[in-house]
Amino acid sequence: MDGRRSGLLPEALLVAFPEIDLQHEQLISFLETLKNTCFGSSDIPTEGFRRLVNDLEQHFAEEERLAMLHGIDFSEHAIAHQENVRAIRGSLEAVLSGTSDAYSFLRYVEIWLERHILQFDRNFAADLRKSAGVRSHQG
């Protein structure tokens, strides 16, 4: 992930912890790039798909590092990461073997990421802010 903002992360998905919001935005931006690449094409950007999974894993590792650094119980969140990486890798293998289409895979990852942010990362970011003494400017 390169540190630049794309403007593609909807306000509803902001968690008010800049490091995490930036990573989420970069993931959403890369997903959009891959969807645009796949739309109307029969070519599968295999390396791009693998990079997406790798970027997700790096993001998850960063969240786990932050939790450890701030003394936050991350066990349930970590299990969700592990289960979802397994599911995403399985979906990617289906695309690469030709039993599923690329655009459906990307949409699946996008929906999963949005849901994960709302169900897990929002609360995690609140715990991080509390631990770090940072106040949210969101309502």
mmCIF file with all atom_site columns, C-alpha atoms in Angstrom:
data_model
loop_
_atom_site.group_PDB
_atom_site.id
_atom_site.type_symbol
_atom_site.label_atom_id
_atom_site.label_alt_id
_atom_site.label_comp_id
_atom_site.label_asym_id
_atom_site.label_entity_id
_atom_site.label_seq_id
_atom_site.pdbx_PDB_ins_code
_atom_site.Cartn_x
_atom_site.Cartn_y
_atom_site.Cartn_z
_atom_site.occupancy
_atom_site.B_iso_or_equiv
_atom_site.pdbx_formal_charge
_atom_site.auth_seq_id
_atom_site.auth_comp_id
_atom_site.auth_asym_id
_atom_site.auth_atom_id
_atom_site.pdbx_PDB_model_num
ATOM 1   C CA . MET A 1 1   ? 0.000   0.000   0.000   1.00 0.00 ? 1   MET A CA 1
ATOM 2   C CA . ASP A 1 2   ? 1.428   3.287   -1.083  1.00 0.00 ? 2   ASP A CA 1
ATOM 3   C CA . GLY A 1 3   ? 0.233   5.947   1.394   1.00 0.00 ? 3   GLY A CA 1
ATOM 4   C CA . ARG A 1 4   ? -1.923  7.954   -1.042  1.00 0.00 ? 4   ARG A CA 1
ATOM 5   C CA . ARG A 1 5   ? -5.641  8.609   -0.578  1.00 0.00 ? 5   ARG A CA 1
ATOM 6   C CA . SER A 1 6   ? -8.039  7.899   -3.445  1.00 0.00 ? 6   SER A CA 1
ATOM 7   C CA . GLY A 1 7   ? -11.232 9.497   -2.139  1.00 0.00 ? 7   GLY A CA 1
ATOM 8   C CA . LEU A 1 8   ? -13.131 6.242   -2.783  1.00 0.00 ? 8   LEU A CA 1
ATOM 9   C CA . LEU A 1 9   ? -13.764 5.235   0.833   1.00 0.00 ? 9   LEU A CA 1
ATOM 10  C CA . PRO A 1 10  ? -17.320 6.298   1.705   1.00 0.00 ? 10  PRO A CA 1
ATOM 11  C CA . GLU A 1 11  ? -17.698 8.418   4.839   1.00 0.00 ? 11  GLU A CA 1
ATOM 12  C CA . ALA A 1 12  ? -19.909 5.698   6.339   1.00 0.00 ? 12  ALA A CA 1
ATOM 13  C CA . LEU A 1 13  ? -16.885 3.380   6.343   1.00 0.00 ? 13  LEU A CA 1
ATOM 14  C CA . LEU A 1 14  ? -14.472 5.759   8.052   1.00 0.00 ? 14  LEU A CA 1
ATOM 15  C CA . VAL A 1 15  ? -13.408 4.484   11.482  1.00 0.00 ? 15  VAL A CA 1
ATOM 16  C CA . ALA A 1 16  ? -11.686 7.722   12.612  1.00 0.00 ? 16  ALA A CA 1
ATOM 17  C CA . PHE A 1 17  ? -8.273  6.148   13.070  1.00 0.00 ? 17  PHE A CA 1
ATOM 18  C CA . PRO A 1 18  ? -6.176  7.639   10.239  1.00 0.00 ? 18  PRO A CA 1
ATOM 19  C CA . GLU A 1 19  ? -3.803  4.719   9.703   1.00 0.00 ? 19  GLU A CA 1
ATOM 20  C CA . ILE A 1 20  ? -6.650  2.235   9.368   1.00 0.00 ? 20  ILE A CA 1
ATOM 21  C CA . ASP A 1 21  ? -8.816  4.556   7.255   1.00 0.00 ? 21  ASP A CA 1
ATOM 22  C CA . LEU A 1 22  ? -5.912  5.073   4.854   1.00 0.00 ? 22  LEU A CA 1
ATOM 23  C CA . GLN A 1 23  ? -5.371  1.334   4.488   1.00 0.00 ? 23  GLN A CA 1
ATOM 24  C CA . HIS A 1 24  ? -9.085  0.722   3.941   1.00 0.00 ? 24  HIS A CA 1
ATOM 25  C CA . GLU A 1 25  ? -9.157  3.448   1.299   1.00 0.00 ? 25  GLU A CA 1
ATOM 26  C CA . GLN A 1 26  ? -6.181  1.928   -0.486  1.00 0.00 ? 26  GLN A CA 1
ATOM 27  C CA . LEU A 1 27  ? -7.819  -1.503  -0.475  1.00 0.00 ? 27  LEU A CA 1
ATOM 28  C CA . ILE A 1 28  ? -11.080 -0.063  -1.883  1.00 0.00 ? 28  ILE A CA 1
ATOM 29  C CA . SER A 1 29  ? -9.121  1.881   -4.513  1.00 0.00 ? 29  SER A CA 1
ATOM 30  C CA . PHE A 1 30  ? -7.222  -1.211  -5.626  1.00 0.00 ? 30  PHE A CA 1
ATOM 31  C CA . LEU A 1 31  ? -10.477 -3.188  -5.767  1.00 0.00 ? 31  LEU A CA 1
ATOM 32  C CA . GLU A 1 32  ? -11.916 -0.505  -8.076  1.00 0.00 ? 32  GLU A CA 1
ATOM 33  C CA . THR A 1 33  ? -8.821  -0.680  -10.284 1.00 0.00 ? 33  THR A CA 1
ATOM 34  C CA . LEU A 1 34  ? -9.165  -4.453  -10.557 1.00 0.00 ? 34  LEU A CA 1
ATOM 35  C CA . LYS A 1 35  ? -12.915 -4.228  -11.279 1.00 0.00 ? 35  LYS A CA 1
ATOM 36  C CA . ASN A 1 36  ? -12.245 -1.721  -14.063 1.00 0.00 ? 36  ASN A CA 1
ATOM 37  C CA . THR A 1 37  ? -9.568  -4.014  -15.465 1.00 0.00 ? 37  THR A CA 1
ATOM 38  C CA . CYS A 1 38  ? -11.920 -7.011  -15.454 1.00 0.00 ? 38  CYS A CA 1
ATOM 39  C CA . PHE A 1 39  ? -15.085 -5.312  -16.684 1.00 0.00 ? 39  PHE A CA 1
ATOM 40  C CA . GLY A 1 40  ? -15.765 -6.448  -20.236 1.00 0.00 ? 40  GLY A CA 1
ATOM 41  C CA . SER A 1 41  ? -12.540 -8.457  -20.424 1.00 0.00 ? 41  SER A CA 1
ATOM 42  C CA . SER A 1 42  ? -11.943 -12.178 -20.392 1.00 0.00 ? 42  SER A CA 1
ATOM 43  C CA . ASP A 1 43  ? -8.389  -11.712 -19.116 1.00 0.00 ? 43  ASP A CA 1
ATOM 44  C CA . ILE A 1 44  ? -7.885  -12.334 -15.414 1.00 0.00 ? 44  ILE A CA 1
ATOM 45  C CA . PRO A 1 45  ? -5.262  -10.113 -13.756 1.00 0.00 ? 45  PRO A CA 1
ATOM 46  C CA . THR A 1 46  ? -3.904  -13.026 -11.705 1.00 0.00 ? 46  THR A CA 1
ATOM 47  C CA . GLU A 1 47  ? -1.021  -11.086 -10.169 1.00 0.00 ? 47  GLU A CA 1
ATOM 48  C CA . GLY A 1 48  ? -3.366  -8.233  -9.238  1.00 0.00 ? 48  GLY A CA 1
ATOM 49  C CA . PHE A 1 49  ? -5.710  -10.672 -7.510  1.00 0.00 ? 49  PHE A CA 1
ATOM 50  C CA . ARG A 1 50  ? -2.835  -12.212 -5.602  1.00 0.00 ? 50  ARG A CA 1
ATOM 51  C CA . ARG A 1 51  ? -1.621  -8.746  -4.632  1.00 0.00 ? 51  ARG A CA 1
ATOM 52  C CA . LEU A 1 52  ? -5.113  -7.920  -3.338  1.00 0.00 ? 52  LEU A CA 1
ATOM 53  C CA . VAL A 1 53  ? -5.093  -10.962 -1.055  1.00 0.00 ? 53  VAL A CA 1
ATOM 54  C CA . ASN A 1 54  ? -1.554  -10.110 0.067   1.00 0.00 ? 54  ASN A CA 1
ATOM 55  C CA . ASP A 1 55  ? -2.589  -6.489  0.768   1.00 0.00 ? 55  ASP A CA 1
ATOM 56  C CA . LEU A 1 56  ? -5.519  -7.738  2.854   1.00 0.00 ? 56  LEU A CA 1
ATOM 57  C CA . GLU A 1 57  ? -3.199  -9.995  4.835   1.00 0.00 ? 57  GLU A CA 1
ATOM 58  C CA . GLN A 1 58  ? -0.773  -7.114  5.402   1.00 0.00 ? 58  GLN A CA 1
ATOM 59  C CA . HIS A 1 59  ? -3.644  -4.927  6.602   1.00 0.00 ? 59  HIS A CA 1
ATOM 60  C CA . PHE A 1 60  ? -4.797  -7.654  8.987   1.00 0.00 ? 60  PHE A CA 1
ATOM 61  C CA . ALA A 1 61  ? -1.250  -8.053  10.327  1.00 0.00 ? 61  ALA A CA 1
ATOM 62  C CA . GLU A 1 62  ? -1.071  -4.294  10.892  1.00 0.00 ? 62  GLU A CA 1
ATOM 63  C CA . GLU A 1 63  ? -4.341  -4.329  12.833  1.00 0.00 ? 63  GLU A CA 1
ATOM 64  C CA . GLU A 1 64  ? -3.047  -7.199  14.941  1.00 0.00 ? 64  GLU A CA 1
ATOM 65  C CA . ARG A 1 65  ? 0.204   -5.288  15.571  1.00 0.00 ? 65  ARG A CA 1
ATOM 66  C CA . LEU A 1 66  ? -1.761  -2.213  16.666  1.00 0.00 ? 66  LEU A CA 1
ATOM 67  C CA . ALA A 1 67  ? -3.918  -4.312  18.999  1.00 0.00 ? 67  ALA A CA 1
ATOM 68  C CA . MET A 1 68  ? -0.858  -5.845  20.623  1.00 0.00 ? 68  MET A CA 1
ATOM 69  C CA . LEU A 1 69  ? 0.849   -2.453  20.912  1.00 0.00 ? 69  LEU A CA 1
ATOM 70  C CA . HIS A 1 70  ? -2.214  -0.968  22.651  1.00 0.00 ? 70  HIS A CA 1
ATOM 71  C CA . GLY A 1 71  ? -3.028  -4.023  24.785  1.00 0.00 ? 71  GLY A CA 1
ATOM 72  C CA . ILE A 1 72  ? -6.386  -4.649  23.104  1.00 0.00 ? 72  ILE A CA 1
ATOM 73  C CA . ASP A 1 73  ? -7.973  -8.110  23.125  1.00 0.00 ? 73  ASP A CA 1
ATOM 74  C CA . PHE A 1 74  ? -8.021  -9.014  19.456  1.00 0.00 ? 74  PHE A CA 1
ATOM 75  C CA . SER A 1 75  ? -8.842  -12.727 19.628  1.00 0.00 ? 75  SER A CA 1
ATOM 76  C CA . GLU A 1 76  ? -12.333 -12.609 18.075  1.00 0.00 ? 76  GLU A CA 1
ATOM 77  C CA . HIS A 1 77  ? -11.215 -10.113 15.422  1.00 0.00 ? 77  HIS A CA 1
ATOM 78  C CA . ALA A 1 78  ? -8.170  -12.260 14.560  1.00 0.00 ? 78  ALA A CA 1
ATOM 79  C CA . ILE A 1 79  ? -10.394 -15.318 14.105  1.00 0.00 ? 79  ILE A CA 1
ATOM 80  C CA . ALA A 1 80  ? -12.587 -13.327 11.691  1.00 0.00 ? 80  ALA A CA 1
ATOM 81  C CA . HIS A 1 81  ? -9.444  -12.384 9.741   1.00 0.00 ? 81  HIS A CA 1
ATOM 82  C CA . GLN A 1 82  ? -8.275  -16.002 9.543   1.00 0.00 ? 82  GLN A CA 1
ATOM 83  C CA . GLU A 1 83  ? -11.672 -17.338 8.473   1.00 0.00 ? 83  GLU A CA 1
ATOM 84  C CA . ASN A 1 84  ? -12.122 -14.649 5.862   1.00 0.00 ? 84  ASN A CA 1
ATOM 85  C CA . VAL A 1 85  ? -8.647  -15.035 4.381   1.00 0.00 ? 85  VAL A CA 1
ATOM 86  C CA . ARG A 1 86  ? -9.409  -18.753 3.981   1.00 0.00 ? 86  ARG A CA 1
ATOM 87  C CA . ALA A 1 87  ? -12.724 -17.956 2.267   1.00 0.00 ? 87  ALA A CA 1
ATOM 88  C CA . ILE A 1 88  ? -11.175 -15.277 0.023   1.00 0.00 ? 88  ILE A CA 1
ATOM 89  C CA . ARG A 1 89  ? -8.323  -17.595 -0.967  1.00 0.00 ? 89  ARG A CA 1
ATOM 90  C CA . GLY A 1 90  ? -10.875 -20.309 -1.779  1.00 0.00 ? 90  GLY A CA 1
ATOM 91  C CA . SER A 1 91  ? -12.863 -17.875 -3.913  1.00 0.00 ? 91  SER A CA 1
ATOM 92  C CA . LEU A 1 92  ? -9.693  -16.801 -5.706  1.00 0.00 ? 92  LEU A CA 1
ATOM 93  C CA . GLU A 1 93  ? -8.828  -20.423 -6.470  1.00 0.00 ? 93  GLU A CA 1
ATOM 94  C CA . ALA A 1 94  ? -12.320 -20.843 -7.951  1.00 0.00 ? 94  ALA A CA 1
ATOM 95  C CA . VAL A 1 95  ? -11.662 -17.890 -10.261 1.00 0.00 ? 95  VAL A CA 1
ATOM 96  C CA . LEU A 1 96  ? -8.216  -19.152 -11.255 1.00 0.00 ? 96  LEU A CA 1
ATOM 97  C CA . SER A 1 97  ? -9.610  -22.637 -11.988 1.00 0.00 ? 97  SER A CA 1
ATOM 98  C CA . GLY A 1 98  ? -12.396 -21.145 -14.124 1.00 0.00 ? 98  GLY A CA 1
ATOM 99  C CA . THR A 1 99  ? -15.319 -22.199 -11.904 1.00 0.00 ? 99  THR A CA 1
ATOM 100 C CA . SER A 1 100 ? -16.153 -18.610 -10.903 1.00 0.00 ? 100 SER A CA 1
ATOM 101 C CA . ASP A 1 101 ? -15.834 -15.263 -12.628 1.00 0.00 ? 101 ASP A CA 1
ATOM 102 C CA . ALA A 1 102 ? -13.375 -12.534 -11.691 1.00 0.00 ? 102 ALA A CA 1
ATOM 103 C CA . TYR A 1 103 ? -15.884 -9.714  -11.258 1.00 0.00 ? 103 TYR A CA 1
ATOM 104 C CA . SER A 1 104 ? -17.967 -11.772 -8.792  1.00 0.00 ? 104 SER A CA 1
ATOM 105 C CA . PHE A 1 105 ? -14.832 -12.482 -6.780  1.00 0.00 ? 105 PHE A CA 1
ATOM 106 C CA . LEU A 1 106 ? -13.977 -8.788  -6.583  1.00 0.00 ? 106 LEU A CA 1
ATOM 107 C CA . ARG A 1 107 ? -17.504 -7.847  -5.595  1.00 0.00 ? 107 ARG A CA 1
ATOM 108 C CA . TYR A 1 108 ? -17.436 -10.562 -2.915  1.00 0.00 ? 108 TYR A CA 1
ATOM 109 C CA . VAL A 1 109 ? -14.199 -9.143  -1.471  1.00 0.00 ? 109 VAL A CA 1
ATOM 110 C CA . GLU A 1 110 ? -15.609 -5.608  -1.580  1.00 0.00 ? 110 GLU A CA 1
ATOM 111 C CA . ILE A 1 111 ? -18.834 -6.563  0.226   1.00 0.00 ? 111 ILE A CA 1
ATOM 112 C CA . TRP A 1 112 ? -16.897 -8.611  2.768   1.00 0.00 ? 112 TRP A CA 1
ATOM 113 C CA . LEU A 1 113 ? -14.488 -5.716  3.450   1.00 0.00 ? 113 LEU A CA 1
ATOM 114 C CA . GLU A 1 114 ? -17.318 -3.214  3.903   1.00 0.00 ? 114 GLU A CA 1
ATOM 115 C CA . ARG A 1 115 ? -19.139 -5.562  6.273   1.00 0.00 ? 115 ARG A CA 1
ATOM 116 C CA . HIS A 1 116 ? -15.948 -6.288  8.221   1.00 0.00 ? 116 HIS A CA 1
ATOM 117 C CA . ILE A 1 117 ? -15.232 -2.582  8.677   1.00 0.00 ? 117 ILE A CA 1
ATOM 118 C CA . LEU A 1 118 ? -18.729 -2.014  10.062  1.00 0.00 ? 118 LEU A CA 1
ATOM 119 C CA . GLN A 1 119 ? -18.819 -5.115  12.278  1.00 0.00 ? 119 GLN A CA 1
ATOM 120 C CA . PHE A 1 120 ? -15.249 -5.223  13.592  1.00 0.00 ? 120 PHE A CA 1
ATOM 121 C CA . ASP A 1 121 ? -13.006 -2.332  12.624  1.00 0.00 ? 121 ASP A CA 1
ATOM 122 C CA . ARG A 1 122 ? -15.253 0.445   13.865  1.00 0.00 ? 122 ARG A CA 1
ATOM 123 C CA . ASN A 1 123 ? -15.210 -0.941  17.407  1.00 0.00 ? 123 ASN A CA 1
ATOM 124 C CA . PHE A 1 124 ? -11.517 -1.765  17.141  1.00 0.00 ? 124 PHE A CA 1
ATOM 125 C CA . ALA A 1 125 ? -10.702 1.815   16.094  1.00 0.00 ? 125 ALA A CA 1
ATOM 126 C CA . ALA A 1 126 ? -12.738 3.145   19.023  1.00 0.00 ? 126 ALA A CA 1
ATOM 127 C CA . ASP A 1 127 ? -10.677 0.939   21.355  1.00 0.00 ? 127 ASP A CA 1
ATOM 128 C CA . LEU A 1 128 ? -7.485  2.208   19.721  1.00 0.00 ? 128 LEU A CA 1
ATOM 129 C CA . ARG A 1 129 ? -8.552  5.835   20.123  1.00 0.00 ? 129 ARG A CA 1
ATOM 130 C CA . LYS A 1 130 ? -9.456  5.221   23.747  1.00 0.00 ? 130 LYS A CA 1
ATOM 131 C CA . SER A 1 131 ? -6.105  3.531   24.380  1.00 0.00 ? 131 SER A CA 1
ATOM 132 C CA . ALA A 1 132 ? -4.187  6.270   22.584  1.00 0.00 ? 132 ALA A CA 1
ATOM 133 C CA . GLY A 1 133 ? -6.237  9.093   24.138  1.00 0.00 ? 133 GLY A CA 1
ATOM 134 C CA . VAL A 1 134 ? -7.421  10.279  20.698  1.00 0.00 ? 134 VAL A CA 1
ATOM 135 C CA . ARG A 1 135 ? -10.927 11.674  20.327  1.00 0.00 ? 135 ARG A CA 1
ATOM 136 C CA . SER A 1 136 ? -13.064 11.074  17.256  1.00 0.00 ? 136 SER A CA 1
ATOM 137 C CA . HIS A 1 137 ? -14.344 14.042  15.271  1.00 0.00 ? 137 HIS A CA 1
ATOM 138 C CA . GLN A 1 138 ? -17.181 11.941  13.887  1.00 0.00 ? 138 GLN A CA 1
ATOM 139 C CA . GLY A 1 139 ? -20.681 11.986  15.336  1.00 0.00 ? 139 GLY A CA 1
#
